[in-house]
GROMACS .gro file of C-alpha atoms in nm:
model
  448
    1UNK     CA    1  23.693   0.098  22.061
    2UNK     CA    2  23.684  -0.080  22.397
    3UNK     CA    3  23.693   0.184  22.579
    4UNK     CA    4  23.345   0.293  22.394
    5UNK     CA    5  23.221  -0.060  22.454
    6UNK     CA    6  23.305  -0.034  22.796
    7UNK     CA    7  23.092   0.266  22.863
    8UNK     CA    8  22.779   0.157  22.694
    9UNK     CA    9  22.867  -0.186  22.941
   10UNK     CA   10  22.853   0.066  23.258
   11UNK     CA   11  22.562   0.274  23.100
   12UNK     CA   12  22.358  -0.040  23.076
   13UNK     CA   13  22.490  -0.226  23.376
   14UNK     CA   14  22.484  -0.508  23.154
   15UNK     CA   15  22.707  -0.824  23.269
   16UNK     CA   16  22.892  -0.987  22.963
   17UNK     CA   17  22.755  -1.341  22.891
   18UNK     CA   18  22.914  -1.609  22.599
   19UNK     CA   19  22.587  -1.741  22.627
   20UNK     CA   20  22.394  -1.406  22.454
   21UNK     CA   21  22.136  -1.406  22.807
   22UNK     CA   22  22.316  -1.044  22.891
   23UNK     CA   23  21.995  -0.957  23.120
   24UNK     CA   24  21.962  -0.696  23.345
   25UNK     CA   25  21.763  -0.487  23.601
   26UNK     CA   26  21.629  -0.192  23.481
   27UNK     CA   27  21.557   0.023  23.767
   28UNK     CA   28  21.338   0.297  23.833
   29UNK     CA   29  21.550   0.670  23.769
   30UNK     CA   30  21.560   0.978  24.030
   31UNK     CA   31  21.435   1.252  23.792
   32UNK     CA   32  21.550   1.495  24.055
   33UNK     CA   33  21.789   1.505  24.335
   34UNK     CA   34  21.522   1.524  24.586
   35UNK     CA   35  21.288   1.228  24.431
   36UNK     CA   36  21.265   0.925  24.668
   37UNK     CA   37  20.997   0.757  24.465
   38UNK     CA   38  20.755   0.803  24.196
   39UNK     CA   39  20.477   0.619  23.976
   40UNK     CA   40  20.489   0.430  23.632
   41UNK     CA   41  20.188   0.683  23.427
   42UNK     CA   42  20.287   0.456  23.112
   43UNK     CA   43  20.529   0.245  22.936
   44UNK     CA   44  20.559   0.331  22.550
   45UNK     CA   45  20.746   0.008  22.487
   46UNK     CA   46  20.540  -0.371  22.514
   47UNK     CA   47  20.713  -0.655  22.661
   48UNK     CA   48  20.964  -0.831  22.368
   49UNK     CA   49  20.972  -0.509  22.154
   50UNK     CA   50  21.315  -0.374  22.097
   51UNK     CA   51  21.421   0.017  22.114
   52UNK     CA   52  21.665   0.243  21.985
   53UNK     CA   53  21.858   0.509  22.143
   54UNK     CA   54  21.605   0.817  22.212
   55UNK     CA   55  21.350   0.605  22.253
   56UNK     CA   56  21.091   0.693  22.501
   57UNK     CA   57  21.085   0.399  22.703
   58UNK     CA   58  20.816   0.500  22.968
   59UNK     CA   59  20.647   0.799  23.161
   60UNK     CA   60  20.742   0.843  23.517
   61UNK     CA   61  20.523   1.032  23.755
   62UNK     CA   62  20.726   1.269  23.983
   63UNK     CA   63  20.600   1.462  24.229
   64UNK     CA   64  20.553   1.746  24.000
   65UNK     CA   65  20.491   1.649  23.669
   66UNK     CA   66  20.530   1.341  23.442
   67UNK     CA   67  20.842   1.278  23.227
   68UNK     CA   68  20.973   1.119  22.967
   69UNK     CA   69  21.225   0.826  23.007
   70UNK     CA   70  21.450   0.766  22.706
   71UNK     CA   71  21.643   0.442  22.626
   72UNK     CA   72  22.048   0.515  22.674
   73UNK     CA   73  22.140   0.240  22.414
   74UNK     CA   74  21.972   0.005  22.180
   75UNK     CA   75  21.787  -0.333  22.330
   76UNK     CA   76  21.503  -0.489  22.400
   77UNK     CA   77  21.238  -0.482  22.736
   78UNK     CA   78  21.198  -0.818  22.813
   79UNK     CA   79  20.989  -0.876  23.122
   80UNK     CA   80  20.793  -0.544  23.244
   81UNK     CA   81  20.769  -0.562  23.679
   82UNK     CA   82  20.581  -0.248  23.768
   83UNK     CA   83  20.275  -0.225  23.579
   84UNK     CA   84  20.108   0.085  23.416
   85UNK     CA   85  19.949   0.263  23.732
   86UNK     CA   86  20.175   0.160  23.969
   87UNK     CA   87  20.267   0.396  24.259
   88UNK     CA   88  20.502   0.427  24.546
   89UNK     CA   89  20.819   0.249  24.325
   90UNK     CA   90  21.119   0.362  24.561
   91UNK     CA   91  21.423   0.474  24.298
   92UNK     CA   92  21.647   0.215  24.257
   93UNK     CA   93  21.386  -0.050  24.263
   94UNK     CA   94  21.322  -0.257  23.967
   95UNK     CA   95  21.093  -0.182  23.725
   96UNK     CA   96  21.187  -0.402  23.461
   97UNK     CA   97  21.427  -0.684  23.317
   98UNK     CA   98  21.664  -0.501  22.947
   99UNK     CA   99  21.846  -0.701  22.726
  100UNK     CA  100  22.032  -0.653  22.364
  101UNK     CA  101  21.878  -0.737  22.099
  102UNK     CA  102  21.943  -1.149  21.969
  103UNK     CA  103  21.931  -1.237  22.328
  104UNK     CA  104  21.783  -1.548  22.467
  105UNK     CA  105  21.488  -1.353  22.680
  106UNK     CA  106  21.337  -1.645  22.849
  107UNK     CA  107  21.519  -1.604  23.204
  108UNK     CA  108  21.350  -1.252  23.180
  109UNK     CA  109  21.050  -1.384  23.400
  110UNK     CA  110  21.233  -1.567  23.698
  111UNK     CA  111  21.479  -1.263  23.714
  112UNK     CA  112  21.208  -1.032  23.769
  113UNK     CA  113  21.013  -1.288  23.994
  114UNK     CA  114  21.363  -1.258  24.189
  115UNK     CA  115  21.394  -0.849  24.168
  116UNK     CA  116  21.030  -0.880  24.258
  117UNK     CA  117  21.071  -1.095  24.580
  118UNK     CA  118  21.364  -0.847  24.699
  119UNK     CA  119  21.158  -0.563  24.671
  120UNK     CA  120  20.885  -0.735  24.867
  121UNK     CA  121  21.145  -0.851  25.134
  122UNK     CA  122  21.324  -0.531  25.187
  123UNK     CA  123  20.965  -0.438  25.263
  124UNK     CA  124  20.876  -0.673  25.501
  125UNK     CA  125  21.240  -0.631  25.718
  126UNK     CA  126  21.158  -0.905  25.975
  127UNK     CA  127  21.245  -0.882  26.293
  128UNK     CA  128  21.431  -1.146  26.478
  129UNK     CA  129  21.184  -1.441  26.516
  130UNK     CA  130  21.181  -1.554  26.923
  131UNK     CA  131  21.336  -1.902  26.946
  132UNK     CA  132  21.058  -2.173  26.996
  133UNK     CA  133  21.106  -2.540  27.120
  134UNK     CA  134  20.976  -2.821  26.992
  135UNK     CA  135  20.721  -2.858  27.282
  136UNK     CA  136  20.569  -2.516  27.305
  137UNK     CA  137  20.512  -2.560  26.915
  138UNK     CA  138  20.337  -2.839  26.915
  139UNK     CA  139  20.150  -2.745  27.251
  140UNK     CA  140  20.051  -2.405  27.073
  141UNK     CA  141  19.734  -2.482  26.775
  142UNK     CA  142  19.781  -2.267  26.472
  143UNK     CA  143  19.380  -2.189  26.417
  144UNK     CA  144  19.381  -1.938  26.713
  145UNK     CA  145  19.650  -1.740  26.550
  146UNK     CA  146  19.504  -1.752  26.216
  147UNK     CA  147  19.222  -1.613  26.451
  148UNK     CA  148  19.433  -1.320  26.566
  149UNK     CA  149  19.510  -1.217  26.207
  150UNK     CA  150  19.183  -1.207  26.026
  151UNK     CA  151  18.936  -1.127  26.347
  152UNK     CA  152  19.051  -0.818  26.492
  153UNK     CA  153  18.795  -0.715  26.757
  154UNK     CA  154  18.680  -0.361  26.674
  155UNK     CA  155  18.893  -0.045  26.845
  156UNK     CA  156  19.196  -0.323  26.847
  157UNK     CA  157  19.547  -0.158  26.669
  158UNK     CA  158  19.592  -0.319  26.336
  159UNK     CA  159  19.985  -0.366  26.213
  160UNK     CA  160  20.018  -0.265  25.863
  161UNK     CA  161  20.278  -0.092  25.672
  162UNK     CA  162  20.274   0.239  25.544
  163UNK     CA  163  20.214   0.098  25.182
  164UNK     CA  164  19.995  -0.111  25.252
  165UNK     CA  165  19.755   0.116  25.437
  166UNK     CA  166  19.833   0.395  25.131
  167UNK     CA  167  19.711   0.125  24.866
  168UNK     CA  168  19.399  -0.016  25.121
  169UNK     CA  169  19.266   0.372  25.111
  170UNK     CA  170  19.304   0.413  24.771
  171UNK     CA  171  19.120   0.016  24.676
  172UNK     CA  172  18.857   0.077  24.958
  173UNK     CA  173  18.972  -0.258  25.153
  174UNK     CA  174  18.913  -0.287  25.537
  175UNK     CA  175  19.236  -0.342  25.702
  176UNK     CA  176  19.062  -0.546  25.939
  177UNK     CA  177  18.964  -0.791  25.679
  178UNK     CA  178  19.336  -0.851  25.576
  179UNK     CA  179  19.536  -1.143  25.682
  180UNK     CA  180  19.881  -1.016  25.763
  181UNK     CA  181  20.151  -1.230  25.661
  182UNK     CA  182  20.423  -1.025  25.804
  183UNK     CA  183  20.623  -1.078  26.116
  184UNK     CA  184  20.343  -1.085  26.422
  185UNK     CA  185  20.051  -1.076  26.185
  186UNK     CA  186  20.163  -0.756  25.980
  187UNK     CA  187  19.964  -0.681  25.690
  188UNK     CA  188  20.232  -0.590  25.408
  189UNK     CA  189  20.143  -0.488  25.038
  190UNK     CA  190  20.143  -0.847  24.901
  191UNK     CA  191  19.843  -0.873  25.149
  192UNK     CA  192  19.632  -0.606  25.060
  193UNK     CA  193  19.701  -0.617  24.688
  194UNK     CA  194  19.615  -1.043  24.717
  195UNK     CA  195  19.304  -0.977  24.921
  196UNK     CA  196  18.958  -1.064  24.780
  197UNK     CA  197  18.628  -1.024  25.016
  198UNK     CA  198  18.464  -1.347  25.143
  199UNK     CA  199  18.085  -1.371  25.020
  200UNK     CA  200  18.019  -1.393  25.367
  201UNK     CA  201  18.207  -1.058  25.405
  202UNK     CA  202  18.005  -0.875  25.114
  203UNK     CA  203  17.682  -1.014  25.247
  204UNK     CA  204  17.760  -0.873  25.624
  205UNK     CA  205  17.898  -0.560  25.460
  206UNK     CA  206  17.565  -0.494  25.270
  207UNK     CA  207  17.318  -0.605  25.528
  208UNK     CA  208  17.475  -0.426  25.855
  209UNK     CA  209  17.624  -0.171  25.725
  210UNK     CA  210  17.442   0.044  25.431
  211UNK     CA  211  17.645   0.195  25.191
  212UNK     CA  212  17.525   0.579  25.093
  213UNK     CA  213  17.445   0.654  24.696
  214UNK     CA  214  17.717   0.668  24.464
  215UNK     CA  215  17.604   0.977  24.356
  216UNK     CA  216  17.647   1.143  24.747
  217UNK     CA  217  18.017   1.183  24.667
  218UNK     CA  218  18.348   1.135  24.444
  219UNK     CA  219  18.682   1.001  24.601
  220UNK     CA  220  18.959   1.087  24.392
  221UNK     CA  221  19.305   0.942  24.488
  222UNK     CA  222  19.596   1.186  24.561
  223UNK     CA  223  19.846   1.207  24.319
  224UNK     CA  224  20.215   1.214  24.353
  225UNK     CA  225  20.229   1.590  24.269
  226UNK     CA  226  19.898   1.682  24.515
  227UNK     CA  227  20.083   1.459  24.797
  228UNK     CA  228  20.405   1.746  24.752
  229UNK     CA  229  20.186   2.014  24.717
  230UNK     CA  230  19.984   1.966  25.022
  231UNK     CA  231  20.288   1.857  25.248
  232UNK     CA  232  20.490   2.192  25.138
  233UNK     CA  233  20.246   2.469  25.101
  234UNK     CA  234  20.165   2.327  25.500
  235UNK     CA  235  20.513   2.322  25.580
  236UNK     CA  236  20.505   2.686  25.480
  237UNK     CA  237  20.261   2.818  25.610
  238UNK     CA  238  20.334   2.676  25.951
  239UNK     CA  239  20.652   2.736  25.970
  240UNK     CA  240  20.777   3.078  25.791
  241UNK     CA  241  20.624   3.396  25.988
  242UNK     CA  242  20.444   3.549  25.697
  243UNK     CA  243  20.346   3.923  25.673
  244UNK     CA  244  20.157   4.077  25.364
  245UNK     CA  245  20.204   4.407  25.236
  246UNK     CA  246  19.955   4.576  24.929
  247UNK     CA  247  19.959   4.849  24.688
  248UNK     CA  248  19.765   4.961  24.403
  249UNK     CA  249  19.899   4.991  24.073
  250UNK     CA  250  19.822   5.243  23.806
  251UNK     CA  251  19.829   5.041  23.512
  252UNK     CA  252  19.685   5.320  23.244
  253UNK     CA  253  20.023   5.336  23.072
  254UNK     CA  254  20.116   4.940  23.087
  255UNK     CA  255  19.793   4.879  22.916
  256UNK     CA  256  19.865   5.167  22.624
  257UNK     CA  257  20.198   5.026  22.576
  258UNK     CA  258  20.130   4.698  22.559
  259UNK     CA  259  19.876   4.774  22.232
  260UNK     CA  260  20.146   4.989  22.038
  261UNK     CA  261  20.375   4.631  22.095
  262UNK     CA  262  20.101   4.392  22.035
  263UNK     CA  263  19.985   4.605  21.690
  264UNK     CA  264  20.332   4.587  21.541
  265UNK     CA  265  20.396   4.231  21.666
  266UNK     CA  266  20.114   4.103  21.472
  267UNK     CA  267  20.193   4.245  21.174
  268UNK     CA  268  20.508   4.007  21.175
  269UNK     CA  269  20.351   3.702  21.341
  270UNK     CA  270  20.014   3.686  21.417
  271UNK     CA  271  20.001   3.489  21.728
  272UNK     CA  272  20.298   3.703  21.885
  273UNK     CA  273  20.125   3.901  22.168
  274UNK     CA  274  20.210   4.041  22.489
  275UNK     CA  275  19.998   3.956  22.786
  276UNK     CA  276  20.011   4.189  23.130
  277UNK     CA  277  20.177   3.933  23.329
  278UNK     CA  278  20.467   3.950  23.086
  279UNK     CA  279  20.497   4.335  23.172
  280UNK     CA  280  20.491   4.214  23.533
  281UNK     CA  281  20.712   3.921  23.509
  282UNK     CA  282  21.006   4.201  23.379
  283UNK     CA  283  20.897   4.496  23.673
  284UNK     CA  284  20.953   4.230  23.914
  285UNK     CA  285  21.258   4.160  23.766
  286UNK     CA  286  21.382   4.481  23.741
  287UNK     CA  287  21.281   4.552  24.149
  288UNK     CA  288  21.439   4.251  24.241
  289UNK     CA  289  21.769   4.437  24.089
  290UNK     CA  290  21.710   4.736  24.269
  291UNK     CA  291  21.618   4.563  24.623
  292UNK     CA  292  21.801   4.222  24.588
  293UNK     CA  293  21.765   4.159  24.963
  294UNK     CA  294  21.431   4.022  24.825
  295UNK     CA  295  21.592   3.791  24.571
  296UNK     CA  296  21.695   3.560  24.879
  297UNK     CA  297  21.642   3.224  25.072
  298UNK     CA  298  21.658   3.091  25.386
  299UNK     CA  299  21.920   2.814  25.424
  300UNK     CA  300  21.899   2.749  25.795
  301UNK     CA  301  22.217   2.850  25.896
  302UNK     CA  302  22.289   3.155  25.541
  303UNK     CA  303  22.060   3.368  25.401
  304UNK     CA  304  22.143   3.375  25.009
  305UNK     CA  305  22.077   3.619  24.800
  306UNK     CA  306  22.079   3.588  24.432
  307UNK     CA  307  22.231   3.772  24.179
  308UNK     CA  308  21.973   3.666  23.882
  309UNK     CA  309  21.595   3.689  23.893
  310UNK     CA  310  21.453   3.344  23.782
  311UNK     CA  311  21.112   3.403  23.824
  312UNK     CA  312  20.870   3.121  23.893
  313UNK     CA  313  20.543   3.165  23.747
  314UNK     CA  314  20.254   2.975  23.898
  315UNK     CA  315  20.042   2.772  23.643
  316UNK     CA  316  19.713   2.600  23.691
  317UNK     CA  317  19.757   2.232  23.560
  318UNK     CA  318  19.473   1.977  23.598
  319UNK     CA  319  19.714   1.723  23.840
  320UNK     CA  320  19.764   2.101  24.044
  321UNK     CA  321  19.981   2.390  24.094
  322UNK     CA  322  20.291   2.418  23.911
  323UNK     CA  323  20.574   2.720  23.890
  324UNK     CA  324  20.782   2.685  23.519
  325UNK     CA  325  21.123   2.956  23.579
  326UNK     CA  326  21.181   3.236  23.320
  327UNK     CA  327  21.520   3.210  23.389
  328UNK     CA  328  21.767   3.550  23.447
  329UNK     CA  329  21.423   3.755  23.318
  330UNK     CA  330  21.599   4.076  23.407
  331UNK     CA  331  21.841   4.049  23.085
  332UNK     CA  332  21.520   3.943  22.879
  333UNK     CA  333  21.310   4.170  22.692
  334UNK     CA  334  20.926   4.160  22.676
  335UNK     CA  335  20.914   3.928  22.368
  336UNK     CA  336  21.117   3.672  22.473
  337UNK     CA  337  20.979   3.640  22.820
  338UNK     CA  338  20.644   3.613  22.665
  339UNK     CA  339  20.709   3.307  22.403
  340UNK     CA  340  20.945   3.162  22.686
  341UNK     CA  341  20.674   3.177  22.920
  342UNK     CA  342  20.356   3.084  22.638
  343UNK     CA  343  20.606   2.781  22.585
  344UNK     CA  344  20.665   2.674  22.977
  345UNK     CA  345  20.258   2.748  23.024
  346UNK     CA  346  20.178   2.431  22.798
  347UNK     CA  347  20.422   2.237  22.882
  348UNK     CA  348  20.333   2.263  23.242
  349UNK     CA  349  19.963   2.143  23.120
  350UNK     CA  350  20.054   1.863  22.953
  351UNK     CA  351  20.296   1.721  23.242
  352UNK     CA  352  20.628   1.777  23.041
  353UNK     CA  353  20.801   1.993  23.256
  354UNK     CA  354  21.153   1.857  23.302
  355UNK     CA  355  21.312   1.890  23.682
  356UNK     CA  356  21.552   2.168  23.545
  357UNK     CA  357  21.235   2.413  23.453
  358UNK     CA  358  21.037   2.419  23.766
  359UNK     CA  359  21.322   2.348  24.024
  360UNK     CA  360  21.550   2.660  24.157
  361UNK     CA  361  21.353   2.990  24.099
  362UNK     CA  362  21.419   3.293  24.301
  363UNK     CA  363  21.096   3.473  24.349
  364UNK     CA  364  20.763   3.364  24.221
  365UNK     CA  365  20.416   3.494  24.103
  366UNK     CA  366  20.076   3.395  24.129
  367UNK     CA  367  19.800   3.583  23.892
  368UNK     CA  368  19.446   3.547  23.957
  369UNK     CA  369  19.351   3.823  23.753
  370UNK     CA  370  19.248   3.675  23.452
  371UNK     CA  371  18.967   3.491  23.663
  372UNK     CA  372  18.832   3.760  23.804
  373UNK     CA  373  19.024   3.797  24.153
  374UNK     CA  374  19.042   4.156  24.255
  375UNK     CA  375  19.281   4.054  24.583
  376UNK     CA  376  19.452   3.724  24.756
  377UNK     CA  377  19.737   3.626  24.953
  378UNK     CA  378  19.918   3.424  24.837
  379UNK     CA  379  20.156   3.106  25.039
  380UNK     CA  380  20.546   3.107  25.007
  381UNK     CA  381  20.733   2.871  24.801
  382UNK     CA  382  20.995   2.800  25.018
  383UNK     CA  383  21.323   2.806  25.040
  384UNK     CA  384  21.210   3.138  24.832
  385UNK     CA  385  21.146   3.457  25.083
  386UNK     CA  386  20.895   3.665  24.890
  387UNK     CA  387  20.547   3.548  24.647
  388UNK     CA  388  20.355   3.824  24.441
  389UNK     CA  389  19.978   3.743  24.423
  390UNK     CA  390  19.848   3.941  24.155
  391UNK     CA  391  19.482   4.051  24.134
  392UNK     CA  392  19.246   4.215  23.812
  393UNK     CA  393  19.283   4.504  23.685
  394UNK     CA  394  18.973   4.717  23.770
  395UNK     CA  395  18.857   5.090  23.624
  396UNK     CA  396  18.866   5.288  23.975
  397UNK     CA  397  18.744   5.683  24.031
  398UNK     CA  398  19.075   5.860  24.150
  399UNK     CA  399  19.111   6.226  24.260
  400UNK     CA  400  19.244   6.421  23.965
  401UNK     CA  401  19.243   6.816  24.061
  402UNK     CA  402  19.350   6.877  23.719
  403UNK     CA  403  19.015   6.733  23.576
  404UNK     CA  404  18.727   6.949  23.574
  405UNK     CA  405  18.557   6.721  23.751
  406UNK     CA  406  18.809   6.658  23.986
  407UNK     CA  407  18.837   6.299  23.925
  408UNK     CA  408  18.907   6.074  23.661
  409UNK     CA  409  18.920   5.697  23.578
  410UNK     CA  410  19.243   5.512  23.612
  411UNK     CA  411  19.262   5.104  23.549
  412UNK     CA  412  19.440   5.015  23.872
  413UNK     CA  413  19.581   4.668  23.956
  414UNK     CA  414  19.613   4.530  24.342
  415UNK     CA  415  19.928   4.318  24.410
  416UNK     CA  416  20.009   4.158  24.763
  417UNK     CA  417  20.350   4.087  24.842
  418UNK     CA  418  20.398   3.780  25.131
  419UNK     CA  419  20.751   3.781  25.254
  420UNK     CA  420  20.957   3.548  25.480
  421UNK     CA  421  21.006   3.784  25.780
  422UNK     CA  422  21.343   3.607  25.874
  423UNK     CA  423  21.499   3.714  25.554
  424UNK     CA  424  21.307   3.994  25.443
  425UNK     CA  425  21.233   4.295  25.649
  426UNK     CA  426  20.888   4.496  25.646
  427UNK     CA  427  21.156   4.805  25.506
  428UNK     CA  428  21.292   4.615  25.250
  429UNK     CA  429  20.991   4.446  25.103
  430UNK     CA  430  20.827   4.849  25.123
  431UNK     CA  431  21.106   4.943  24.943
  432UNK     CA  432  21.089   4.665  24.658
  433UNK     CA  433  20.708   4.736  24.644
  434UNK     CA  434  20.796   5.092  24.538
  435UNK     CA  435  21.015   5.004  24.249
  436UNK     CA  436  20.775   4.725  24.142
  437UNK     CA  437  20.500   5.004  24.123
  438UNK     CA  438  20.721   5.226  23.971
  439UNK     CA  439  20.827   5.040  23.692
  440UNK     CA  440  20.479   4.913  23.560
  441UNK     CA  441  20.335   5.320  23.617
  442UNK     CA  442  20.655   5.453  23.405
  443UNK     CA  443  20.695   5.110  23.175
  444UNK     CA  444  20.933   5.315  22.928
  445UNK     CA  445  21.177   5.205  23.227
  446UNK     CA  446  21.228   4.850  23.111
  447UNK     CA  447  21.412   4.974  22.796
  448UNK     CA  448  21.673   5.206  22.994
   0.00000   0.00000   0.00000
């Protein structure tokens, strides 16, 4: 028993009080090793309601999707500190004041007033103020430095944080308007989130410098997940020498196949039914077995090469571009890959991807088929060394001297492999190209 009542102690980080005021910090969670900070989408709970165990407490934005955060014990939220909205939150910072239930909650708002002034003051890290005497601070008027802070002279540097110029783009607010109350006239986020224009500011604003029709264009803040996806997908591209290799793809017999399965699928469940890029999702799989130099990554200083094939598929999500794993696909049959997939697909779209399904794939794939795309290249996800982009399938006049014609029409796919060239050479991603093509021309392979 006290061991037990120790734990949920630790769990909760609650300190033991006669006096039933047991409040604590609840901090904001790293949903993933690599997560430094993240945004509040929602909290489920209001401020004095209690919760149980399981509980969904709030929704964290990560940089790739949002996710659930349950309540580890029963309690109550007494004071909420980051609001619905709020971006940037560093992990570890507070986000809001817990307590058990029956406790007296009304310290709740001067603790998180405290946790609230830390936050702002690890922020602001002062430097060492230059001693001043008496004379020189009398001899010095205050109005001319007031002056200095609010009157910058146009093409002058302005000192601001890195927060506080992230949240003056987003709000529209002119640094230059901002008095900084940091050390030498800094502008830090208490600044910029406290600023209101002058009428004398709006009026200037509107007279000397028109603003063009709302209707010219649409700024749309970037989100946690586009921040990632722009900073990586440039990171690859720069840095990993890419090379692209292409090859068409007979897929008459994929296509036959695939409606023998589908027809006796739906006679046991109707919405059971195979799409191509499940047939793909297994060749790749299987080629990865036969050429696992291509199921690798670059580590900096090892090359390692897996022995499973957890394949990232790309999915189109309206906050961006995200890549669910079919994990170990080789040892998965069609079926399964295609409800596991179906699944990942809409959880993807409605942002409730956890860290453990889109973090550590092998190899990954990106189909643009189904809109239409005959061909594309397609950016690495790194540490990965090799991305399929995968184009429509397209009827196509082929030589067939066995025709009486002497042709015939085939429905042929283009796919483009893009490999690392430090881990994969242009031999070994030819020879994994064969045995991809091979397996989705002679499909019956899967079930050897």
């Amino acid at each position: 028993m006290a061991s037990l009542t120790a734990a949920r102690i630790f769990t909760r980080r609650f300190h033991v009080s006669t006096r039933r005021s047991a409040l604590s910090r609840f901090n904001m969670p790293a949903m993933s090793p690599t997560m430094s900070e993240g945004g509040i989408a929602s909290w489920k709970k209001k401020e004095g309601e209690t919760f149980t165990t399981g509980d969904v407490l709030l929704e964290i934005e990560t940089d790739k999707a949002t996710i659930d955060v349950e309540a580890q014990d029963d309690g109550i939220l007494a004071k909420i500190i980051a609001q619905d909205g709020a971006k940037g939150v560093q992990v570890g910072a507070a986000i809001a004041i817990v307590g058990e239930e029956g406790d007296d909650i009304s310290g709740a708002s001067d603790l998180a007033a405290q946790a609230a002034s830390e936050s702002t003051g690890a922020e602001k890290a002062p430097e060492p103020s230059k001693p001043t005497t008496p004379e020189s601070s009398k001899s010095e008027p205050s109005k001319p430095q007031a002056e200095t802070k609010s009157d910058l002279p146009t093409g002058d540097r302005i000192f601001a944080s890195p927060i506080a110029k992230k949240i003056a783009l987003e709000r529209g607010i002119p640094l230059a308007q901002v008095k900084g109350s940091g050390p030498s006239g800094r502008i830090i986020r208490t600044d910029v989130e406290n600023y209101k224009p002058t009428p004398a500011q709006t009026t200037s604003a509107t007279t000397t410098a028109p603003q063009p029709a709302e209707s010219d264009y649409v700024d749309t803040p970037i989100s946690n997940m586009r921040r990632t996806i722009g900073s990586r997908l440039t990171q690859s591209k720069q840095e990993l020498p890419h090379y692209y290799l292409t090859v068409n793809v007979n897929m008459d017999k994929v296509l036959k196949l695939r409606e023998v399965f589908n027809k006796t699928l739906t006679e046991k469940d109707k919405t059971a039914k195979l799409s191509v890029n499940d047939f793909i999702v297994k060749a790749v799989a299987c080629a990865l077995s036969d050429v696992p130099e291509a199921n690798s990554a670059w580590l900096g200083e090892v090359i390692r090469t897996y022995k499973k094939a957890d394949i990232s598929v790309a999915v189109a999500t309206p906050t961006g571009l995200i890549t669910p794993i079919v994990k170990d696909a080789g040892a998965k049959g069609l079926a399964t890959i295609s409800a596991e997939t179906k699944a990942l697909a809409k959880k993807a779209r409605d942002g409730k991807l956890q860290p453990t399904e889109y973090q550590g794939g092998t190899f990954t794939i990106s189909n643009l088929g189904m809109f239409g795309i005959d061909h594309f290249t397609a950016i690495i996800n790194t540490p990965q060394s090799c991305i399929l982009a995968v184009g429509s399938t397209q009827p196509t006049l082929v030589p067939a001297p066995e025709e009486e014609r002497g042709f015939k029409t085939v429905q042929v796919m283009k796919v483009t492999l893009s490999s690392d060239h430090r881990t994969v050479d242009g031999a070994v991603a030819a020879r994994w190209m064969t045995a991809f093509k091979g397996y989705l021309e002679n499909p019956l392979t899967f079930m050897l």
